[in-house]
CSV table of C-alpha atoms in Angstrom, one decimal:
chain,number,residue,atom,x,y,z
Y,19,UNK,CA,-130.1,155.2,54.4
Y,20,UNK,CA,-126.7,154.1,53.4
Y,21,UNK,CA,-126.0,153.7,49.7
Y,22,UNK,CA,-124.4,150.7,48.2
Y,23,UNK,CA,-122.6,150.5,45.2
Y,24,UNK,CA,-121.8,147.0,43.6
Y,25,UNK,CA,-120.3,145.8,40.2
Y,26,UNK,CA,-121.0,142.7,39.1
Y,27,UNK,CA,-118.9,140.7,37.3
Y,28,UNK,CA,-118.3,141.2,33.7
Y,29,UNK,CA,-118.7,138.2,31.4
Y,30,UNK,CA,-118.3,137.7,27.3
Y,31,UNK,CA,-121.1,137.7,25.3
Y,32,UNK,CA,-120.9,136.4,21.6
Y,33,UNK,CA,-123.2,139.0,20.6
Y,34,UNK,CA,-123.1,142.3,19.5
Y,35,UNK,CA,-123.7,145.4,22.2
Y,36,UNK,CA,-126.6,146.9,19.7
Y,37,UNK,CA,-128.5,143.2,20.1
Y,38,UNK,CA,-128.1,143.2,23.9
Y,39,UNK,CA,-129.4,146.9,24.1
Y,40,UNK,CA,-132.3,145.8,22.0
Y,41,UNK,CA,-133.2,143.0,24.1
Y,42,UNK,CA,-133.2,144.5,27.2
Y,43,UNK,CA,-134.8,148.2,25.5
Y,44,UNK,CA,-137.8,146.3,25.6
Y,45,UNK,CA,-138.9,144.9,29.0
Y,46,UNK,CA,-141.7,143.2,27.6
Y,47,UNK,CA,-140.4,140.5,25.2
Y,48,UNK,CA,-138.8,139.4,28.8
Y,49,UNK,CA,-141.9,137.9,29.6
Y,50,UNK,CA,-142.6,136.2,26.5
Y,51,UNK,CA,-139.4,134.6,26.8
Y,52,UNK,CA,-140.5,133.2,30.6
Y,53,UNK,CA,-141.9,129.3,31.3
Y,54,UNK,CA,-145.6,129.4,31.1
Y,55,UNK,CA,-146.0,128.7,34.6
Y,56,UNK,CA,-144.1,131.6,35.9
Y,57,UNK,CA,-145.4,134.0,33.3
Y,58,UNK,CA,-148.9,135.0,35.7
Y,59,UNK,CA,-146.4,136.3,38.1
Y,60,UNK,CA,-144.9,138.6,36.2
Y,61,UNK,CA,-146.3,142.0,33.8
Y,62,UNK,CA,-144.7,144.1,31.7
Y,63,UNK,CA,-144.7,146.9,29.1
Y,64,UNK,CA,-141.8,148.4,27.1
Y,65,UNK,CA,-140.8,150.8,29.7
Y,66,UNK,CA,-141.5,148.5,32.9
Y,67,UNK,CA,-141.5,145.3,34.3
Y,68,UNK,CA,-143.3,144.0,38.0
Y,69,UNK,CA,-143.8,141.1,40.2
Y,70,UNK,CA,-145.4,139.1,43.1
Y,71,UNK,CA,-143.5,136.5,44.9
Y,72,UNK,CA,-144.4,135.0,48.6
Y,73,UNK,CA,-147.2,138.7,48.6
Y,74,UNK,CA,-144.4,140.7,48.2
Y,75,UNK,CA,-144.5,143.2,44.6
Y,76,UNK,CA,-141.9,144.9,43.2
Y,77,UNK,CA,-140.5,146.3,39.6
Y,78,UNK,CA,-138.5,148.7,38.1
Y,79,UNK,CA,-138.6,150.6,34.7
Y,80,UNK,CA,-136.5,152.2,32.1
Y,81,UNK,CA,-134.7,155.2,33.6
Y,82,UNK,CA,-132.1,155.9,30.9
Y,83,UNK,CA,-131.0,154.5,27.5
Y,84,UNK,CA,-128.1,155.2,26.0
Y,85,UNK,CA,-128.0,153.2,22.9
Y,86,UNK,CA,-125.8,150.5,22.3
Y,87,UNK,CA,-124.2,150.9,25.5
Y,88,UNK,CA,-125.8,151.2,28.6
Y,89,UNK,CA,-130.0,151.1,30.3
Y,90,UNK,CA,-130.6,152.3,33.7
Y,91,UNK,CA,-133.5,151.0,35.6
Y,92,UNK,CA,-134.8,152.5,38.5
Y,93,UNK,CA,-137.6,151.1,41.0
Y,94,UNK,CA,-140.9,151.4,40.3
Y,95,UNK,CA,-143.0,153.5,42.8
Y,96,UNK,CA,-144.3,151.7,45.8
Y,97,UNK,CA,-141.3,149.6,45.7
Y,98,UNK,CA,-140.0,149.6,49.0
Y,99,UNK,CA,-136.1,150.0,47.8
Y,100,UNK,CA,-134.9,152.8,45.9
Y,101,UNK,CA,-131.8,151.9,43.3
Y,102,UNK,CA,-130.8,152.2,39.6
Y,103,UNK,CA,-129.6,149.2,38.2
Y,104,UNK,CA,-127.3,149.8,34.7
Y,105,UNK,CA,-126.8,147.1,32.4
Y,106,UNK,CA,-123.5,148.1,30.5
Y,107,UNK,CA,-122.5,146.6,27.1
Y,108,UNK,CA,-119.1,147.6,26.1
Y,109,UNK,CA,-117.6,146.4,22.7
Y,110,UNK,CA,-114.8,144.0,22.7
Y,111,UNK,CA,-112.2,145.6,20.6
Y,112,UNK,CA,-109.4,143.4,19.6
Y,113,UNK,CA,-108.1,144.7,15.8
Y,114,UNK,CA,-105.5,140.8,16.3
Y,115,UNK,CA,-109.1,139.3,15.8
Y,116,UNK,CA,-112.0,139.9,13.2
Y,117,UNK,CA,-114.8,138.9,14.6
Y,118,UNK,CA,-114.1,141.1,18.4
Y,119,UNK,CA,-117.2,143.3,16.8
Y,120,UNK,CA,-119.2,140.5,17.0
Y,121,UNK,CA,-118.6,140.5,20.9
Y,122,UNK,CA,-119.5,142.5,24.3
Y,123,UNK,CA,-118.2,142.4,27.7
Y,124,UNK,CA,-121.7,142.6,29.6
Y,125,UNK,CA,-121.6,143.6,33.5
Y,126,UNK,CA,-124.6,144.9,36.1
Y,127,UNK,CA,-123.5,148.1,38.2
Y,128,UNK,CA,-126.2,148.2,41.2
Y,129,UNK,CA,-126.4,151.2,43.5
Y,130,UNK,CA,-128.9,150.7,46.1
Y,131,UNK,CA,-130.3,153.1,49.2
Y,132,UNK,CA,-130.6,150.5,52.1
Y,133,UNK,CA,-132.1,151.1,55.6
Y,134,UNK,CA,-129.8,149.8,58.3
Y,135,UNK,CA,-132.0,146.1,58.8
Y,136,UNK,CA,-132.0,145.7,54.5
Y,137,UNK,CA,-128.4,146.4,54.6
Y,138,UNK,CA,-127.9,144.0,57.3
Y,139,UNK,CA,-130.2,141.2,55.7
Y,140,UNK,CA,-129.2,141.9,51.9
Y,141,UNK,CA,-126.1,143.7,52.1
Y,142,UNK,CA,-124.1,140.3,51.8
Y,143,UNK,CA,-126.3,138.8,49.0
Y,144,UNK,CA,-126.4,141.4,46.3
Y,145,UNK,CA,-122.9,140.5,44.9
Y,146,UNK,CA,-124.1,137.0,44.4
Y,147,UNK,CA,-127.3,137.8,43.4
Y,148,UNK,CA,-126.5,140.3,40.2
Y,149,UNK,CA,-123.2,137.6,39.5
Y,150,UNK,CA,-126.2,135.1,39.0
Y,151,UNK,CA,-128.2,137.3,37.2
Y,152,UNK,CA,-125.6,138.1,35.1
Y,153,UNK,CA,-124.8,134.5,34.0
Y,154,UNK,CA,-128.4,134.2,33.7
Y,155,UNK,CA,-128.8,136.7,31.3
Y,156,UNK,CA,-125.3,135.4,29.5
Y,157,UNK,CA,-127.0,132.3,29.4
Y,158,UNK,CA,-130.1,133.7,27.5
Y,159,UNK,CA,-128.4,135.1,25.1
Y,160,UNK,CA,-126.3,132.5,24.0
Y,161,UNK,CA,-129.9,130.8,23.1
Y,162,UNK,CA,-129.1,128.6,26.3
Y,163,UNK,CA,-131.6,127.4,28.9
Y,164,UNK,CA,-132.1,128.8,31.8
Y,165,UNK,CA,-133.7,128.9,35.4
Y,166,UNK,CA,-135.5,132.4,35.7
Y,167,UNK,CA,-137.5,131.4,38.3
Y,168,UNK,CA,-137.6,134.3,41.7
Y,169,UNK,CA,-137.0,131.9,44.0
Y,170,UNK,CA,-133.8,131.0,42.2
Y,171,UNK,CA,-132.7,134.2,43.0
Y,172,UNK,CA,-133.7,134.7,46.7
């Protein structure tokens, strides 16, 4: 197994780290916030948060949280990848502007164990895929809709 390491992107949010944190503390107000017709796919409690797509289950759940600045997910077991997933919200600090408290740069660190075939066959996509999620979530929380649909991110 080789491990990968990727950083998304980082992006501005025009919300506070301690709202983010709280958002994604609790894995399941994700689902409530999901289309109807996609919300049979997916289940979720506090701590964790799974789903089917094409036969194929997976999930992770809350590893670590360090308030107001950082949760780690891990995998769930059964899943047949092993990675933590961190979502990191650091505070902009800018004392030239008053509301900077009001904001947070937001960015995904992934690091992944991958057989030799999954490295081949997602090795390439990962960057793209937590870039997308990452404006997906952005989106969200600017109150904008989005497309949070699996397929969307395959």
């Amino acid at each position: 197994m080789a491990d990968t390491n990727i950083i998304g992107k980082t992006v501005l949010i025009d919300r506070q780290p301690a709202v983010l944190y709280s958002a994604l503390g609790d894995l399941s107000a994700l689902v409530s916030n999901l289309p109807e017709d996609k919300k049979d796919m997916v289940s979720a409690t506090q701590d964790s948060i799974s789903a089917s797509l094409q036969g194929f289950s997976f999930g992770m759940q809350v590893a670590e949280r360090v308030p107001f600045s950082r949760v780690t997910f891990t995998q769930i077991a059964g899943s047949p990848i092993d990675f933590a997933l961190n979502a990191c919200f650091d505070p902009v600090d800018d004392p030239s502007n008053p509301d900077a408290d009001c904001k947070t740069n937001f960015h995904l660190e992934l690091n992944a164990q991958l057989g030799g075939m999954l490295k081949i066959m997602l090795g390439g996509r990962l960057q793209g895929l937590l870039d997308q999620l990452t404006d997906t979530l952005a989106a969200a929380s600017a109150g904008k809709p989005v497309d949070f649909t699996p397929e969307s991110f395959i």
